[in-house]
Each structure stands twice: as C-alpha cells, then as structure tokens.
Tab-separated table of C-alpha atoms and ligand atoms in Angstrom:
chain	number	residue	atom	x	y	z
A	18	MET	CA	23.508	6.219	1.159
A	19	ASP	CA	21.702	8.230	3.884
A	20	GLY	CA	18.495	10.081	3.124
A	21	VAL	CA	15.323	11.153	4.894
A	22	VAL	CA	11.816	9.752	5.143
A	23	ALA	CA	9.176	12.486	4.956
A	24	SER	CA	5.445	12.345	5.595
A	25	GLY	CA	2.470	14.706	5.681
A	26	SER	CA	-0.840	14.190	7.430
A	27	GLY	CA	-0.757	10.414	6.737
A	28	ASP	CA	0.353	7.784	9.225
A	29	SER	CA	3.572	9.154	10.707
A	30	GLY	CA	3.970	5.917	12.715
A	31	LEU	CA	4.624	3.907	9.545
A	32	ALA	CA	6.901	6.642	8.125
A	33	ASN	CA	8.828	6.619	11.403
A	34	ALA	CA	9.157	2.840	11.333
A	35	LEU	CA	10.401	2.985	7.727
A	36	ALA	CA	12.968	5.625	8.724
A	37	GLU	CA	14.143	3.401	11.583
A	38	THR	CA	14.424	0.386	9.291
A	39	LEU	CA	16.497	2.362	6.794
A	40	GLY	CA	18.540	4.115	9.515
A	41	TRP	CA	17.380	7.502	8.158
A	42	ASN	CA	15.777	10.515	9.887
A	43	HIS	CA	12.046	11.133	9.706
A	44	LEU	CA	10.714	14.598	8.819
A	45	ASP	CA	7.154	15.712	9.559
A	46	LEU	CA	6.109	18.094	6.803
A	47	GLU	CA	3.510	20.765	7.503
A	48	THR	CA	-0.037	20.078	6.309
A	49	ARG	CA	-3.259	21.792	7.274
A	50	ARG	CA	-6.674	22.698	5.931
A	51	PHE	CA	-8.205	26.087	5.231
A	52	PRO	CA	-11.739	26.686	6.550
A	53	ASP	CA	-13.150	25.890	3.084
A	54	THR	CA	-11.326	22.464	3.296
A	55	GLU	CA	-8.648	23.271	0.688
A	56	GLY	CA	-5.276	21.832	1.714
A	57	TYR	CA	-1.960	23.576	2.459
A	58	VAL	CA	1.485	21.955	2.564
A	59	ARG	CA	4.939	23.297	3.343
A	60	VAL	CA	8.463	22.023	3.889
A	61	PRO	CA	9.264	23.732	7.233
A	62	ASN	CA	12.489	25.765	7.591
A	63	ASP	CA	14.257	23.113	9.674
A	64	CYS	CA	13.549	20.490	6.970
A	65	LEU	CA	14.914	22.502	4.008
A	66	ASP	CA	18.542	21.364	4.358
A	67	PRO	CA	17.761	17.678	5.091
A	68	ILE	CA	15.448	17.595	2.046
A	69	ARG	CA	18.322	18.913	-0.118
A	70	SER	CA	21.118	16.814	1.325
A	71	GLY	CA	20.293	13.270	0.059
A	72	PRO	CA	17.483	11.065	-1.245
A	73	VAL	CA	13.972	11.687	0.077
A	74	ALA	CA	11.348	8.965	0.510
A	75	LEU	CA	7.914	10.577	0.822
A	76	VAL	CA	5.482	8.148	2.464
A	77	SER	CA	1.959	9.007	1.335
A	78	THR	CA	-1.076	6.853	0.595
A	79	THR	CA	-3.546	7.706	-2.160
A	80	PHE	CA	-6.651	7.047	-0.102
A	81	PRO	CA	-8.975	8.777	0.575
A	82	ASP	CA	-9.175	11.223	-2.350
A	83	SER	CA	-7.872	14.161	-0.281
A	84	ALA	CA	-4.608	12.196	0.178
A	85	ILE	CA	-4.037	12.201	-3.600
A	86	LEU	CA	-3.930	15.981	-3.754
A	87	GLU	CA	-1.804	16.191	-0.618
A	88	THR	CA	0.658	13.716	-2.129
A	89	LEU	CA	0.963	15.799	-5.306
A	90	PHE	CA	1.360	19.075	-3.391
A	91	LEU	CA	4.050	17.534	-1.157
A	92	LEU	CA	5.942	16.149	-4.166
A	93	ASP	CA	5.778	19.573	-5.814
A	94	ALA	CA	7.007	21.369	-2.673
A	95	ILE	CA	9.864	18.862	-2.181
A	96	ARG	CA	10.927	19.130	-5.821
A	97	ASP	CA	10.961	22.931	-5.659
A	98	VAL	CA	13.094	22.883	-2.512
A	99	ARG	CA	15.550	20.459	-4.134
A	100	SER	CA	15.721	22.296	-7.450
A	101	GLY	CA	16.204	25.675	-5.744
A	102	GLU	CA	12.988	26.914	-7.360
A	103	MET	CA	11.904	29.823	-5.176
A	104	SER	CA	10.416	32.174	-7.772
A	105	SER	CA	7.524	34.363	-6.627
A	106	LEU	CA	8.557	33.910	-2.980
A	107	LYS	CA	7.019	36.786	-1.037
A	108	GLY	CA	9.794	38.982	0.361
A	109	GLY	CA	12.332	38.221	-2.362
A	110	GLU	CA	13.857	35.241	-4.148
A	111	VAL	CA	16.395	32.931	-2.473
A	112	LYS	CA	19.018	31.564	-4.882
A	113	GLU	CA	19.870	27.883	-4.358
A	114	SER	CA	21.477	25.303	-6.640
A	115	ASP	CA	19.624	22.280	-8.046
A	116	VAL	CA	20.597	19.172	-6.029
A	117	GLY	CA	19.302	16.765	-8.698
A	118	PRO	CA	17.046	13.696	-8.656
A	119	GLY	CA	16.336	11.531	-5.624
A	120	VAL	CA	12.668	12.036	-4.676
A	121	PHE	CA	10.865	8.723	-4.206
A	122	LEU	CA	7.166	8.327	-3.589
A	123	VAL	CA	6.438	5.429	-1.219
A	124	ILE	CA	2.782	4.390	-1.418
A	125	PRO	CA	1.740	1.966	1.358
A	126	TYR	CA	-1.824	1.700	-0.016
A	127	TYR	CA	-2.557	2.573	-3.629
A	128	GLY	CA	-6.149	3.855	-3.788
A	129	TYR	CA	-7.987	3.256	-7.087
A	130	SER	CA	-5.827	0.209	-7.809
A	131	ARG	CA	-8.930	-1.884	-8.521
A	132	GLN	CA	-9.855	0.363	-11.488
A	133	ASP	CA	-6.924	-1.056	-13.455
A	134	LYS	CA	-8.805	-1.627	-16.699
A	135	ARG	CA	-11.929	-0.505	-18.548
A	136	PHE	CA	-14.662	-2.838	-17.351
A	137	MET	CA	-17.155	-0.911	-19.540
A	138	ALA	CA	-16.708	1.414	-22.488
A	139	GLY	CA	-16.122	5.012	-21.512
A	140	GLU	CA	-14.581	4.372	-18.090
A	141	ALA	CA	-11.411	6.107	-16.916
A	142	ILE	CA	-8.555	3.737	-16.037
A	143	SER	CA	-8.075	5.565	-12.744
A	144	ALA	CA	-5.162	3.427	-11.509
A	145	LYS	CA	-3.107	4.133	-14.628
A	146	PHE	CA	-3.963	7.833	-14.772
A	147	LEU	CA	-2.884	8.322	-11.160
A	148	ALA	CA	0.340	6.373	-11.706
A	149	ARG	CA	1.297	8.546	-14.681
A	150	THR	CA	0.486	11.696	-12.711
A	151	PHE	CA	2.667	10.640	-9.763
A	152	ALA	CA	5.471	9.496	-12.088
A	153	SER	CA	5.693	12.963	-13.581
A	154	HIS	CA	6.329	14.469	-10.137
A	155	CYS	CA	9.029	12.184	-8.700
A	156	ASP	CA	12.102	10.115	-9.597
A	157	GLY	CA	10.844	6.690	-8.533
A	158	ILE	CA	7.867	4.960	-6.929
A	159	VAL	CA	7.521	2.143	-4.378
A	160	VAL	CA	4.085	0.514	-4.056
A	161	LEU	CA	3.099	-2.104	-1.499
A	162	ASP	CA	0.982	-5.065	-2.634
A	163	ILE	CA	-0.738	-3.266	-5.487
A	164	HIS	CA	-3.957	-4.994	-6.538
A	165	ALA	CA	-3.063	-5.088	-10.256
A	166	PRO	CA	0.651	-4.588	-11.057
A	167	GLU	CA	-0.301	-3.765	-14.693
A	168	ALA	CA	-1.352	-0.309	-13.485
A	169	MET	CA	2.317	0.571	-12.928
A	170	GLU	CA	3.627	-0.710	-16.271
A	171	ASN	CA	5.447	1.601	-18.708
A	172	MET	CA	6.014	4.451	-16.252
A	173	GLU	CA	8.596	7.101	-17.028
A	174	VAL	CA	10.369	6.530	-13.675
A	175	PRO	CA	11.557	3.284	-12.020
A	176	VAL	CA	8.864	1.485	-10.034
A	177	GLU	CA	9.440	-1.089	-7.291
A	178	LEU	CA	6.479	-3.283	-6.410
A	179	VAL	CA	6.984	-4.793	-2.970
A	180	SER	CA	4.964	-7.252	-0.918
A	181	ALA	CA	4.331	-7.706	2.795
A	182	MET	CA	3.507	-11.397	2.273
A	183	PRO	CA	6.831	-12.552	3.823
A	184	GLU	CA	5.991	-10.620	7.007
A	185	ILE	CA	2.358	-11.798	6.970
A	186	ALA	CA	3.565	-15.403	6.586
A	187	GLU	CA	5.921	-15.025	9.535
A	188	HIS	CA	3.173	-13.480	11.668
A	189	LEU	CA	0.723	-16.283	10.819
A	190	ARG	CA	3.353	-18.965	11.385
A	191	LYS	CA	4.084	-17.629	14.881
A	192	ASN	CA	0.592	-16.636	16.015
A	193	VAL	CA	-1.930	-18.757	14.097
A	194	ARG	CA	-0.019	-21.878	12.994
A	195	PRO	CA	-2.252	-22.550	9.956
A	196	ASP	CA	-2.525	-26.066	8.496
A	197	PHE	CA	-3.850	-24.716	5.199
A	198	VAL	CA	-3.842	-21.416	3.249
A	199	LEU	CA	-6.697	-20.359	0.950
A	200	SER	CA	-6.862	-17.637	-1.674
A	201	PRO	CA	-10.461	-16.339	-1.816
A	202	ASP	CA	-10.200	-15.614	-5.550
A	203	LYS	CA	-7.889	-16.133	-8.513
A	204	GLY	CA	-6.432	-12.611	-8.164
A	205	ALA	CA	-4.840	-13.430	-4.803
A	206	ILE	CA	-3.298	-16.772	-5.866
A	207	ASP	CA	0.290	-15.492	-6.177
A	208	ARG	CA	0.232	-13.713	-2.842
A	209	ALA	CA	-1.580	-16.435	-0.866
A	210	SER	CA	0.450	-19.273	-2.369
A	211	SER	CA	3.680	-17.478	-1.405
A	212	VAL	CA	2.409	-17.430	2.189
A	213	ALA	CA	1.546	-21.158	2.024
A	214	LYS	CA	5.004	-21.886	0.644
A	215	ALA	CA	6.743	-19.826	3.351
A	216	ILE	CA	4.804	-21.634	6.110
A	217	ASP	CA	5.093	-24.927	4.234
A	218	VAL	CA	1.397	-25.909	4.262
A	219	PRO	CA	-1.058	-26.952	1.498
A	220	PHE	CA	-2.777	-24.289	-0.564
A	221	SER	CA	-5.903	-23.889	-2.659
A	222	TYR	CA	-8.057	-21.129	-4.129
A	223	LEU	CA	-11.685	-20.325	-4.827
A	224	GLU	CA	-13.251	-18.871	-7.941
A	225	LYS	CA	-15.205	-15.721	-7.183
A	226	LYS	CA	-17.857	-13.859	-9.140
A	227	ARG	CA	-18.638	-10.301	-8.028
A	228	ILE	CA	-22.359	-9.518	-8.351
A	229	ASP	CA	-21.997	-5.937	-6.989
A	230	ALA	CA	-19.803	-4.018	-4.522
A	231	HIS	CA	-21.485	-5.817	-1.607
A	232	THR	CA	-22.282	-9.240	-3.057
A	233	ILE	CA	-19.991	-12.003	-4.291
A	234	GLU	CA	-20.467	-15.687	-5.107
A	235	HIS	CA	-17.906	-18.491	-4.923
A	236	THR	CA	-18.008	-21.547	-7.191
A	237	PRO	CA	-18.328	-24.565	-4.843
A	238	LYS	CA	-15.076	-26.545	-4.528
A	239	ASP	CA	-13.970	-29.496	-2.396
A	240	LEU	CA	-11.261	-28.425	0.038
A	241	ASP	CA	-9.447	-30.862	2.282
A	242	VAL	CA	-9.807	-28.796	5.499
A	243	GLU	CA	-11.671	-31.104	7.926
A	244	GLY	CA	-10.478	-30.230	11.476
A	245	GLN	CA	-7.879	-27.767	10.172
A	246	VAL	CA	-6.814	-24.227	11.006
A	247	VAL	CA	-7.109	-22.217	7.780
A	248	ALA	CA	-5.748	-18.775	6.890
A	249	ILE	CA	-7.463	-16.913	4.044
A	250	VAL	CA	-4.974	-14.480	2.489
A	251	ASP	CA	-5.929	-11.541	0.253
A	252	ASP	CA	-4.380	-8.219	-0.779
A	253	MET	CA	-7.170	-6.180	0.809
A	254	ILE	CA	-10.312	-6.509	2.864
A	255	SER	CA	-12.933	-3.859	2.166
A	256	THR	CA	-16.525	-4.795	3.083
A	257	GLY	CA	-15.340	-8.211	4.263
A	258	GLY	CA	-17.839	-9.935	1.934
A	259	THR	CA	-15.182	-11.959	0.093
A	260	ILE	CA	-13.656	-13.278	3.320
A	261	CYS	CA	-16.998	-14.021	4.999
A	262	ARG	CA	-18.236	-16.076	2.020
A	263	ALA	CA	-14.906	-17.957	1.792
A	264	SER	CA	-14.991	-18.637	5.525
A	265	ASP	CA	-18.551	-20.010	5.259
A	266	ALA	CA	-17.361	-22.404	2.537
A	267	LEU	CA	-14.482	-23.554	4.764
A	268	ARG	CA	-16.734	-24.062	7.814
A	269	ARG	CA	-19.184	-26.095	5.729
A	270	GLN	CA	-16.275	-28.384	4.890
A	271	GLY	CA	-15.289	-28.815	8.528
A	272	ALA	CA	-12.523	-26.224	9.093
A	273	LYS	CA	-11.860	-25.940	12.847
A	274	GLU	CA	-10.593	-22.334	12.846
A	275	VAL	CA	-10.562	-19.681	10.120
A	276	HIS	CA	-8.353	-16.579	10.080
A	277	ALA	CA	-8.308	-13.719	7.576
A	278	ALA	CA	-5.064	-11.948	6.657
A	279	CYS	CA	-4.466	-9.073	4.278
A	280	THR	CA	-2.021	-6.309	3.504
A	281	HIS	CA	-4.569	-3.507	3.266
A	282	GLY	CA	-7.217	-3.351	5.980
A	283	LEU	CA	-9.767	-0.925	4.541
A	284	PHE	CA	-12.591	-2.385	6.652
A	285	THR	CA	-15.426	-0.292	5.236
A	286	GLY	CA	-19.050	-0.120	6.398
A	287	GLY	CA	-19.081	-2.383	9.465
A	288	ALA	CA	-16.577	-4.907	8.043
A	289	ILE	CA	-14.904	-5.541	11.415
A	290	HIS	CA	-18.237	-6.453	13.002
A	291	ARG	CA	-19.231	-8.618	10.006
A	292	LEU	CA	-15.882	-10.429	10.051
A	293	GLY	CA	-16.232	-11.023	13.788
A	294	ASN	CA	-19.260	-13.226	13.037
A	295	HIS	CA	-17.413	-15.312	10.437
A	296	VAL	CA	-13.730	-15.681	11.323
A	297	ASP	CA	-11.686	-16.389	14.455
A	298	GLY	CA	-9.048	-13.722	13.797
A	299	VAL	CA	-8.265	-10.827	11.453
A	300	HIS	CA	-4.661	-9.897	10.676
A	301	SER	CA	-3.521	-6.884	8.658
A	302	THR	CA	-0.504	-4.701	8.053
A	303	ASP	CA	-0.450	-1.027	8.980
A	304	SER	CA	-0.395	0.145	5.327
A	305	LEU	CA	-3.578	1.926	6.392
A	306	PRO	CA	-4.249	2.759	10.039
A	307	ASN	CA	-6.810	0.175	11.194
A	308	PRO	CA	-7.862	-1.596	14.412
A	309	ARG	CA	-6.510	-5.002	13.243
A	310	ALA	CA	-3.012	-3.842	12.187
A	311	ASN	CA	-0.580	-6.302	13.763
A	312	VAL	CA	2.077	-6.629	11.033
A	313	SER	CA	4.422	-3.764	10.162
A	314	ALA	CA	4.696	-2.766	6.500
A	315	ALA	CA	7.984	-0.945	7.131
A	316	GLU	CA	10.294	-3.848	6.199
A	317	ALA	CA	8.584	-4.399	2.849
A	318	LEU	CA	8.653	-0.686	2.017
A	319	SER	CA	12.324	-0.472	2.948
A	320	ARG	CA	13.130	-3.261	0.470
A	321	GLY	CA	11.611	-1.101	-2.278
A	322	VAL	CA	13.426	2.082	-1.252
A	323	LYS	CA	16.760	0.215	-1.103
A	324	ARG	CA	16.198	-1.253	-4.561
A	325	LEU	CA	15.373	2.185	-6.018
A	326	ILE	CA	18.523	3.654	-4.445
A	327	GLU	CA	20.599	0.811	-5.939
A	328	ARG	CA	19.043	1.334	-9.364
A	329	MET	CA	19.630	5.092	-9.251
A	330	SER	CA	22.833	5.339	-7.209
A	331	SER	CA	24.829	6.835	-10.081
A	332	GLU	CA	22.334	9.705	-10.434
A	333	ILE	CA	21.827	10.625	-6.761
A	334	VAL	CA	24.284	13.078	-5.226
A	335	ILE	CA	24.842	13.490	-1.483
A	336	HIS	CA	25.390	17.181	-0.601
B	652	LIG	C1	-10.545	-8.022	-5.133
B	652	LIG	O1	-10.352	-8.810	-6.035
B	652	LIG	C2	-9.661	-7.915	-3.931
B	652	LIG	O2	-8.529	-8.731	-4.027
B	652	LIG	C3	-10.402	-8.243	-2.658
B	652	LIG	O3	-10.770	-9.615	-2.694
B	652	LIG	C4	-11.641	-7.417	-2.530
B	652	LIG	O4	-11.379	-6.069	-2.819
B	652	LIG	C5	-12.204	-7.536	-1.150
B	652	LIG	O5	-13.359	-6.769	-1.088
B	652	LIG	P1	-14.486	-7.089	-0.040
B	652	LIG	O6	-13.843	-7.173	1.306
B	652	LIG	O7	-15.435	-5.913	-0.149
B	652	LIG	O8	-15.151	-8.365	-0.467
C-alpha cells in the first residue's frame, strides 16, 4: 500500500530516508515562525492530493518543546485536509469528501519519556499526557526506543514500539568488534542484551543510582573485561554522566577500549567533550540530528509503519 512520508521543520533527512525505505514519496510541509515566535504550519497546495490519496506517516519528534506544538498543528492540518474540513476558509469553502483514517505519527525521539511515572506526589506524568494528546489526533503511533514503554500503554489508537538495536548491533559488529557489551543501568538491560546476543558476545549490567540530573553513582561490580573491547549500550545519552562513570568502572577493571552507543544522542551541556575524555568512540542513530549520528533510524521506523499498515489495512482506503 503506497502512502507518503511528511515532515515539518524537523530532520527532513531522516524523513527522506524513511520514505526511501518504504518506497513512498516525501512531502515537505510548510512551517515558519511569526516575529513573536508563534508557529505556523500549512499543507502546501501541491501536497493536498498526495495527503488525501493514501496513508500518511508524519515524522516529527517531540523535542524540544516547540516541536510538540508543531507536531499537533501538523496533525490537525493533515486531518482537516483528509476529512475535507475547510470551514472558515477565507475566500469561500471548498467541498471535499472525507478520505478516512490513515494518519500515523512517527516519533523518532519521544521527549518527556523519562517522566513516565510520579516520582513525587503532585507531579504530572508528562509522558502519558503527551501520548494521550497525540493519540487523539492521529490513527496510529510509531515510537523509536522509548525510554519507558509503559507511557504508551492503553492508548486509543494502535501503537508500534520499534527499536534500532538491530542496526546498532550491526554497526558495532562491523566497526567496533566488541568482545563484551555492558548496560550502564538496569533500565537498558533489554536493549543492551539484545545487542550482545546479536553480536554473540558476553553481557553484563551495572546498578545505577541517580543523585541529581548531573550526578550518578554505580554500585561496584566485578566485570570480566581485562584487555577487552567493550561497548556500553543505552537508549539515550544526555549529559554523558552515566556513560562516563560506567567507562571509568570498565577502565579500572582493565578494559582495553570502551565505546558508547545509543539510539538517542541528546548530548546536552558539553557531553561530546566530556565523553571524549572517557570513551574511545561514540555511536548514535540519527533519531535526533547530532554530530555522532552514524546509524540510520529509518529501517527501524519503517518496521513500525509497515506493522501499523498491516494492522489497519482493512480501514485504510487508497483514493
Ligand atoms: C536513564 O535511565 C537513561 O536510560 C539514560 O541512562 C540517561 O538518561 C542518560 O543520561 P546522562 O547521559 O545524563 O547520564
């Protein structure tokens, strides 16, 4: 079933690559900012028919905050175009039929995913609130390597959680040849162990305690890494603190080379420089544009879009 991949001001390179992987066309939707910084979005005239003629995969991250609003505005504009909703159009209404469901939100990096529960009374569960808000504006959601899958439970539309770990494993196998894979905390065990299994090397994990946003502590653990090349695998690297502390532990135990790999390279506040002092290589997907992106997220995202299409094929109509 042929559709289109659409994107706004986010990374059009990744949207393009997804379109290529699916064999679909890519549409650049119009986005700009007013002088007071408010956003404006529009489905341009030449995109109206393609948006109405088959399924639409809108690639949009939810980071930084301005991207959340843009994502919602784009979903609203796409839905209106598909439903033929043109009321209050200046210059007169245009009558179009409703082409039905088939709008999928593809989120390469899900901002706020770490606020997946109430850590203290009175907190908003931001990850869940955002998920419900997006679900009410589209027909299905694909999310890449979400920090806590629980955030996407019980949504009113189908959700496909996909992972770039197969591609990260392949990249590490070819370019790093690790002897050992380490998860820097319990939360990354599933992801990191899948990489170890794909490369067929031993695996272990550390137990981490977060003191504050910039400080973490690992419980000491004996790791059999003397003279070995080790890859630390996590879902995201933000300040780099987690990776740097894990790398120090590995070096103390005789690791010969340490590499860091993640899906989401946020690299905030001098993280690249900090990592440069602690690891021999940093590897990331392009879920967010970043200077260490050397693995494409397009394949993983395409798996999710294909699965959504399969699940909804009886409801989507090609016009
Ligand atoms: C948290 O549990 C995540 O999986 C990452 O380990 C964490 O967000 C990395 O943050 P940072 O790079 O700031 O240590």
